[in-house]
Amino acid sequence: MSSTPGLPETGRTTAALLAELTALTSGDLPTRGGRTAAYVYDSGRPEVRAAATEAYLAMLEVNGLDPTAFPSIVALERSVVGAVASRLGGSGATPGIFTSGGTESIMLAVKAARDARPEVTDPQLVVPVTAHAAFHKAGAYLGLRVVPVPVDRETFRADPAAMAAACDDGGTGGARGTSGSTVLVVASAPSYAHGVVDPVAEIAALAADRGIPCHVDACVGGWLLPWLAEAGAQIPRFDLSVPGVTSLSCDLHKFGYAPKGSSVLLFNDESLRRAAYYACAAWPGYTVVNSTVQSSKGAGPLAGAWATLQALGAAGYRELGRAALSATRRLVKGVEAIDGLHVLGRPDATLVAIGSDSLDLFALADEARTLGFFLQPQFSLDGMPANLHVTLTGVSQAGVDELLAVLAECADRVRPLGPPTPPADLVALLGQVDLTTLDDASFAALLPAVGVTPQGAEPPRMAAVNRLLDALPPSTRELIVTRFLAALYSPYLDSPQPDSTQLDGAQLDSMRLNNPSLEF
Ligand SMILES: *Cc1c(COP(=O)(O)O)cnc(C)c1O
């Protein structure tokens, strides 16, 4: 009998498995405490986490594939969707879908808009350039052309007139049933990158004038902005009650503080929800009818989201919103007081982009990581500068002074470096390598030369890679990160295999020697 890698011959104990998970996750960024300023949303309340965990496990084996077989999921989904709709300008009767996340909500909103206009042969999506990548992904998956429209250079808000000008309404100048190719217009509330809310009312009204639906991407802000408004923040109107808004996405696995895998997509029209659905009877098995991309799916995320909403309640969210808002105000004020740092735009939500004209932010992020804070690098695009992203949640308040102290300390540390210098030699050398034909082993062999530290090195130094990516055009960035992901899941990063590399040693050496910027 031969053994199978990754599969023990005899079953292991739960204790052994959990011990292994503990060891494995010890190298991860912390998911609690607010020092990981992206990706994770900690309510800081053990009893809420316990409710979500227990509810998730209680529904672990239920299959969301068939709501007639498991009516419990219909009840839970109606409860969750109803709560989100009622808070966001709709009611308990608003049509909606519970999805696995923001990307799936956006994917389905785009599918609904496309399928509501079956006569359009070249459907297009008009988005502010600051819109989330999920719209580009939806365009790529669903065969729509994405038209990114520049935003205001100072405020990073979408420009309604430019958005309207980018719409193809078929020249009918209005009236529903337009023959134009634009099937959906998008506004963010707020944008992830800069935390600013687009002028939703103007964009939706201009779209409606042209007979075009408007989706509000409130993935990150939908379950945050209403509580910030209650805490006194000036929040422009953005929800389903705004005339012209036809759909809205709101993630619960962000500021809903629910376990990952939970988002809600709302429609102002029941026929749009039907256009998001998918049915198939063209095979001999069970007739498929799905509300989401997934077919068989766990009910855990739905139960976890429901339990989190019930366990926190409005008062809980109100308190977390208030704390996140005061943390953000402290951070914005504190950042402006640090020599060389500033905040990009004026964030409406609790997401902050920290920019600099004089400091190497990528090096600063590496330094901050050695001091226990993860700040997320965002690259320059279309005249918008590179920056470090910070999402502040309900637990951030307790650590905001420490974060400011870390930012000040790290700014001092990197000040002698000056602004980041684009690694021109490395960019030129990369130009000599055909990234489309290089095999995974050879690509992996390149990585140490561009400064990627081996897996497990603590903490990783990313500045050299980030400077390189920031200096490259977006299409090359996409190519490189795709290659990197494949390399990460290949065996070659653990044990580089120089024999199999398509690059000669001289090429690798010259990359190393010609790139002094790797030494920081
Ligand atoms: C997070 C986010 C998304 C995508 O959500 P996922 O849950 O990561 O798929 C879309 N839009 C905005 C504004 C977001 O912040």
mmCIF file of N, CA and C in Angstrom, residues 240-318:
data_model
loop_
_atom_site.group_PDB
_atom_site.id
_atom_site.type_symbol
_atom_site.label_atom_id
_atom_site.label_comp_id
_atom_site.label_asym_id
_atom_site.label_seq_id
_atom_site.Cartn_x
_atom_site.Cartn_y
_atom_site.Cartn_z
ATOM 1 N N LEU A 240 -30.658 52.777 -0.654
ATOM 2 C CA LEU A 240 -31.682 52.395 -1.640
ATOM 3 C C LEU A 240 -32.806 53.421 -1.779
ATOM 4 N N SER A 241 -32.930 54.318 -0.798
ATOM 5 C CA SER A 241 -33.999 55.314 -0.866
ATOM 6 C C SER A 241 -33.641 56.453 -1.809
ATOM 7 N N VAL A 242 -32.387 56.506 -2.260
ATOM 8 C CA VAL A 242 -31.970 57.572 -3.171
ATOM 9 C C VAL A 242 -32.553 57.282 -4.563
ATOM 10 N N PRO A 243 -33.282 58.253 -5.141
ATOM 11 C CA PRO A 243 -33.889 58.004 -6.459
ATOM 12 C C PRO A 243 -32.824 57.624 -7.500
ATOM 13 N N GLY A 244 -33.107 56.567 -8.227
ATOM 14 C CA GLY A 244 -32.180 56.128 -9.273
ATOM 15 C C GLY A 244 -31.284 54.975 -8.849
ATOM 16 N N VAL A 245 -31.130 54.754 -7.528
ATOM 17 C CA VAL A 245 -30.331 53.614 -7.065
ATOM 18 C C VAL A 245 -31.161 52.346 -7.253
ATOM 19 N N THR A 246 -30.611 51.381 -7.988
ATOM 20 C CA THR A 246 -31.392 50.184 -8.308
ATOM 21 C C THR A 246 -30.885 48.935 -7.581
ATOM 22 N N SER A 247 -29.612 48.956 -7.162
ATOM 23 C CA SER A 247 -29.106 47.839 -6.363
ATOM 24 C C SER A 247 -28.008 48.341 -5.441
ATOM 25 N N LEU A 248 -27.739 47.568 -4.394
ATOM 26 C CA LEU A 248 -26.755 47.987 -3.379
ATOM 27 C C LEU A 248 -26.162 46.741 -2.737
ATOM 28 N N SER A 249 -24.846 46.747 -2.553
ATOM 29 C CA SER A 249 -24.189 45.623 -1.881
ATOM 30 C C SER A 249 -23.665 46.067 -0.526
ATOM 31 N N CYS A 250 -23.790 45.200 0.476
ATOM 32 C CA CYS A 250 -23.367 45.515 1.849
ATOM 33 C C CYS A 250 -22.792 44.251 2.481
ATOM 34 N N ASP A 251 -21.490 44.278 2.758
ATOM 35 C CA ASP A 251 -20.850 43.093 3.346
ATOM 36 C C ASP A 251 -21.064 43.054 4.854
ATOM 37 N N LEU A 252 -21.462 41.904 5.356
ATOM 38 C CA LEU A 252 -21.544 41.753 6.808
ATOM 39 C C LEU A 252 -20.248 41.215 7.386
ATOM 40 N N HIS A 253 -19.388 40.657 6.538
ATOM 41 C CA HIS A 253 -18.109 40.168 7.075
ATOM 42 C C HIS A 253 -17.064 41.286 7.169
ATOM 43 N N LYS A 254 -17.511 42.530 6.976
ATOM 44 C CA LYS A 254 -16.649 43.678 7.259
ATOM 45 C C LYS A 254 -17.212 44.349 8.519
ATOM 46 N N PHE A 255 -17.918 45.495 8.348
ATOM 47 C CA PHE A 255 -18.367 46.194 9.555
ATOM 48 C C PHE A 255 -19.618 45.590 10.196
ATOM 49 N N GLY A 256 -20.087 44.441 9.648
ATOM 50 C CA GLY A 256 -21.089 43.675 10.374
ATOM 51 C C GLY A 256 -20.411 42.814 11.430
ATOM 52 N N TYR A 257 -19.063 42.729 11.362
ATOM 53 C CA TYR A 257 -18.241 41.938 12.295
ATOM 54 C C TYR A 257 -18.630 40.464 12.296
ATOM 55 N N ALA A 258 -19.213 39.979 11.185
ATOM 56 C CA ALA A 258 -19.626 38.581 11.062
ATOM 57 C C ALA A 258 -18.469 37.752 10.501
ATOM 58 N N PRO A 259 -18.531 36.427 10.680
ATOM 59 C CA PRO A 259 -17.475 35.582 10.109
ATOM 60 C C PRO A 259 -17.411 35.747 8.582
ATOM 61 N N LYS A 260 -16.250 35.474 8.014
ATOM 62 C CA LYS A 260 -16.065 35.637 6.570
ATOM 63 C C LYS A 260 -17.050 34.754 5.793
ATOM 64 N N GLY A 261 -17.489 35.295 4.667
ATOM 65 C CA GLY A 261 -18.432 34.567 3.825
ATOM 66 C C GLY A 261 -19.825 35.158 3.930
ATOM 67 N N SER A 262 -19.926 36.484 4.196
ATOM 68 C CA SER A 262 -21.276 37.010 4.326
ATOM 69 C C SER A 262 -21.424 38.432 3.798
ATOM 70 N N SER A 263 -22.366 38.570 2.887
ATOM 71 C CA SER A 263 -22.672 39.852 2.263
ATOM 72 C C SER A 263 -24.132 39.831 1.825
ATOM 73 N N VAL A 264 -24.705 41.003 1.633
ATOM 74 C CA VAL A 264 -26.095 41.102 1.197
ATOM 75 C C VAL A 264 -26.167 41.979 -0.046
ATOM 76 N N LEU A 265 -26.930 41.519 -1.028
ATOM 77 C CA LEU A 265 -27.180 42.293 -2.240
ATOM 78 C C LEU A 265 -28.663 42.637 -2.260
ATOM 79 N N LEU A 266 -28.962 43.928 -2.385
ATOM 80 C CA LEU A 266 -30.356 44.396 -2.384
ATOM 81 C C LEU A 266 -30.719 44.966 -3.747
ATOM 82 N N PHE A 267 -32.000 44.819 -4.098
ATOM 83 C CA PHE A 267 -32.508 45.391 -5.347
ATOM 84 C C PHE A 267 -33.723 46.258 -5.034
ATOM 85 N N ASN A 268 -33.971 47.257 -5.874
ATOM 86 C CA ASN A 268 -35.185 48.058 -5.683
ATOM 87 C C ASN A 268 -36.337 47.487 -6.496
ATOM 88 N N ASP A 269 -36.059 46.384 -7.194
ATOM 89 C CA ASP A 269 -37.043 45.864 -8.150
ATOM 90 C C ASP A 269 -36.942 44.345 -8.158
ATOM 91 N N GLU A 270 -38.073 43.676 -7.967
ATOM 92 C CA GLU A 270 -38.029 42.217 -7.852
ATOM 93 C C GLU A 270 -37.594 41.536 -9.152
ATOM 94 N N SER A 271 -37.826 42.197 -10.302
ATOM 95 C CA SER A 271 -37.415 41.554 -11.558
ATOM 96 C C SER A 271 -35.886 41.539 -11.683
ATOM 97 N N LEU A 272 -35.224 42.521 -11.052
ATOM 98 C CA LEU A 272 -33.750 42.517 -11.073
ATOM 99 C C LEU A 272 -33.206 41.345 -10.262
ATOM 100 N N ARG A 273 -33.869 41.057 -9.124
ATOM 101 C CA ARG A 273 -33.402 39.906 -8.339
ATOM 102 C C ARG A 273 -33.555 38.622 -9.161
ATOM 103 N N ARG A 274 -34.660 38.488 -9.869
ATOM 104 C CA ARG A 274 -34.821 37.280 -10.690
ATOM 105 C C ARG A 274 -33.738 37.196 -11.765
ATOM 106 N N ALA A 275 -33.314 38.366 -12.281
ATOM 107 C CA ALA A 275 -32.268 38.365 -13.311
ATOM 108 C C ALA A 275 -30.909 37.951 -12.735
ATOM 109 N N ALA A 276 -30.769 38.056 -11.419
ATOM 110 C CA ALA A 276 -29.522 37.614 -10.783
ATOM 111 C C ALA A 276 -29.507 36.093 -10.581
ATOM 112 N N TYR A 277 -30.686 35.500 -10.489
ATOM 113 C CA TYR A 277 -30.792 34.054 -10.264
ATOM 114 C C TYR A 277 -30.313 33.269 -11.493
ATOM 115 N N TYR A 278 -30.079 31.977 -11.264
ATOM 116 C CA TYR A 278 -29.702 31.099 -12.369
ATOM 117 C C TYR A 278 -30.450 29.775 -12.224
ATOM 118 N N ALA A 279 -31.001 29.299 -13.322
ATOM 119 C CA ALA A 279 -31.685 27.999 -13.304
ATOM 120 C C ALA A 279 -31.197 27.149 -14.470
ATOM 121 N N CYS A 280 -31.146 25.840 -14.260
ATOM 122 C CA CYS A 280 -30.746 24.938 -15.344
ATOM 123 C C CYS A 280 -31.486 23.609 -15.218
ATOM 124 N N ALA A 281 -32.218 23.272 -16.266
ATOM 125 C CA ALA A 281 -32.892 21.975 -16.329
ATOM 126 C C ALA A 281 -32.338 21.142 -17.486
ATOM 127 N N ALA A 282 -31.229 21.621 -18.080
ATOM 128 C CA ALA A 282 -30.692 20.970 -19.279
ATOM 129 C C ALA A 282 -29.676 19.881 -18.959
ATOM 130 N N TRP A 283 -29.942 19.131 -17.927
ATOM 131 C CA TRP A 283 -29.111 17.969 -17.595
ATOM 132 C C TRP A 283 -30.007 16.968 -16.877
ATOM 133 N N PRO A 284 -29.579 15.725 -16.756
ATOM 134 C CA PRO A 284 -30.501 14.714 -16.231
ATOM 135 C C PRO A 284 -30.560 14.615 -14.707
ATOM 136 N N GLY A 285 -29.767 15.416 -14.005
ATOM 137 C CA GLY A 285 -29.811 15.381 -12.542
ATOM 138 C C GLY A 285 -30.895 16.311 -12.010
ATOM 139 N N TYR A 286 -30.817 16.638 -10.703
ATOM 140 C CA TYR A 286 -31.806 17.532 -10.086
ATOM 141 C C TYR A 286 -31.806 18.876 -10.807
ATOM 142 N N THR A 287 -32.968 19.474 -10.933
ATOM 143 C CA THR A 287 -33.071 20.788 -11.575
ATOM 144 C C THR A 287 -32.409 21.830 -10.681
ATOM 145 N N VAL A 288 -31.500 22.576 -11.284
ATOM 146 C CA VAL A 288 -30.745 23.560 -10.509
ATOM 147 C C VAL A 288 -31.463 24.904 -10.532
ATOM 148 N N VAL A 289 -31.648 25.487 -9.356
ATOM 149 C CA VAL A 289 -32.012 26.902 -9.302
ATOM 150 C C VAL A 289 -31.221 27.527 -8.154
ATOM 151 N N ASN A 290 -30.355 28.481 -8.520
ATOM 152 C CA ASN A 290 -29.426 29.078 -7.559
ATOM 153 C C ASN A 290 -29.616 30.585 -7.471
ATOM 154 N N SER A 291 -29.507 31.103 -6.259
ATOM 155 C CA SER A 291 -29.501 32.559 -6.097
ATOM 156 C C SER A 291 -28.079 33.107 -6.159
ATOM 157 N N THR A 292 -27.088 32.218 -6.042
ATOM 158 C CA THR A 292 -25.701 32.683 -5.956
ATOM 159 C C THR A 292 -24.809 31.904 -6.926
ATOM 160 N N VAL A 293 -23.528 32.267 -6.980
ATOM 161 C CA VAL A 293 -22.578 31.561 -7.841
ATOM 162 C C VAL A 293 -22.381 30.135 -7.341
ATOM 163 N N GLN A 294 -22.247 30.013 -6.032
ATOM 164 C CA GLN A 294 -22.113 28.677 -5.446
ATOM 165 C C GLN A 294 -23.433 27.940 -5.558
ATOM 166 N N SER A 295 -23.351 26.617 -5.664
ATOM 167 C CA SER A 295 -24.566 25.811 -5.669
ATOM 168 C C SER A 295 -24.668 25.105 -4.315
ATOM 169 N N SER A 296 -24.001 23.960 -4.121
ATOM 170 C CA SER A 296 -23.881 23.442 -2.761
ATOM 171 C C SER A 296 -23.099 24.467 -1.954
ATOM 172 N N LYS A 297 -23.605 24.820 -0.797
ATOM 173 C CA LYS A 297 -22.879 25.799 0.019
ATOM 174 C C LYS A 297 -23.247 25.619 1.481
ATOM 175 N N GLY A 298 -22.284 25.904 2.331
ATOM 176 C CA GLY A 298 -22.506 25.784 3.759
ATOM 177 C C GLY A 298 -23.460 26.856 4.244
ATOM 178 N N ALA A 299 -24.250 26.528 5.273
ATOM 179 C CA ALA A 299 -25.138 27.518 5.874
ATOM 180 C C ALA A 299 -24.446 28.210 7.051
ATOM 181 N N GLY A 300 -23.204 27.811 7.329
ATOM 182 C CA GLY A 300 -22.460 28.401 8.450
ATOM 183 C C GLY A 300 -22.334 29.917 8.370
ATOM 184 N N PRO A 301 -21.874 30.468 7.232
ATOM 185 C CA PRO A 301 -21.733 31.926 7.151
ATOM 186 C C PRO A 301 -23.050 32.665 7.372
ATOM 187 N N LEU A 302 -24.144 32.119 6.847
ATOM 188 C CA LEU A 302 -25.462 32.747 7.036
ATOM 189 C C LEU A 302 -25.840 32.728 8.516
ATOM 190 N N ALA A 303 -25.676 31.578 9.153
ATOM 191 C CA ALA A 303 -26.005 31.471 10.574
ATOM 192 C C ALA A 303 -25.077 32.364 11.405
ATOM 193 N N GLY A 304 -23.794 32.429 11.002
ATOM 194 C CA GLY A 304 -22.826 33.266 11.719
ATOM 195 C C GLY A 304 -23.183 34.741 11.614
ATOM 196 N N ALA A 305 -23.622 35.159 10.420
ATOM 197 C CA ALA A 305 -24.010 36.561 10.223
ATOM 198 C C ALA A 305 -25.273 36.882 11.023
ATOM 199 N N TRP A 306 -26.240 35.979 10.944
ATOM 200 C CA TRP A 306 -27.485 36.180 11.692
ATOM 201 C C TRP A 306 -27.201 36.292 13.192
ATOM 202 N N ALA A 307 -26.366 35.373 13.701
ATOM 203 C CA ALA A 307 -26.070 35.372 15.136
ATOM 204 C C ALA A 307 -25.318 36.634 15.538
ATOM 205 N N THR A 308 -24.418 37.105 14.673
ATOM 206 C CA THR A 308 -23.660 38.315 15.012
ATOM 207 C C THR A 308 -24.588 39.526 15.100
ATOM 208 N N LEU A 309 -25.506 39.640 14.105
ATOM 209 C CA LEU A 309 -26.469 40.748 14.140
ATOM 210 C C LEU A 309 -27.309 40.692 15.414
ATOM 211 N N GLN A 310 -27.767 39.479 15.756
ATOM 212 C CA GLN A 310 -28.634 39.329 16.929
ATOM 213 C C GLN A 310 -27.861 39.580 18.221
ATOM 214 N N ALA A 311 -26.592 39.129 18.260
ATOM 215 C CA ALA A 311 -25.817 39.240 19.502
ATOM 216 C C ALA A 311 -25.347 40.673 19.749
ATOM 217 N N LEU A 312 -25.044 41.408 18.674
ATOM 218 C CA LEU A 312 -24.595 42.791 18.870
ATOM 219 C C LEU A 312 -25.773 43.737 19.029
ATOM 220 N N GLY A 313 -26.790 43.549 18.191
ATOM 221 C CA GLY A 313 -27.944 44.440 18.240
ATOM 222 C C GLY A 313 -27.580 45.853 17.808
ATOM 223 N N ALA A 314 -28.593 46.677 17.619
ATOM 224 C CA ALA A 314 -28.343 48.047 17.167
ATOM 225 C C ALA A 314 -27.436 48.785 18.146
ATOM 226 N N ALA A 315 -27.648 48.566 19.437
ATOM 227 C CA ALA A 315 -26.847 49.290 20.430
ATOM 228 C C ALA A 315 -25.367 48.917 20.311
ATOM 229 N N GLY A 316 -25.103 47.638 20.046
ATOM 230 C CA GLY A 316 -23.721 47.201 19.887
ATOM 231 C C GLY A 316 -23.059 47.860 18.694
ATOM 232 N N TYR A 317 -23.764 47.877 17.558
ATOM 233 C CA TYR A 317 -23.196 48.508 16.364
ATOM 234 C C TYR A 317 -23.010 50.011 16.556
ATOM 235 N N ARG A 318 -23.961 50.607 17.251
ATOM 236 C CA ARG A 318 -23.877 52.051 17.504
ATOM 237 C C ARG A 318 -22.602 52.359 18.285
#
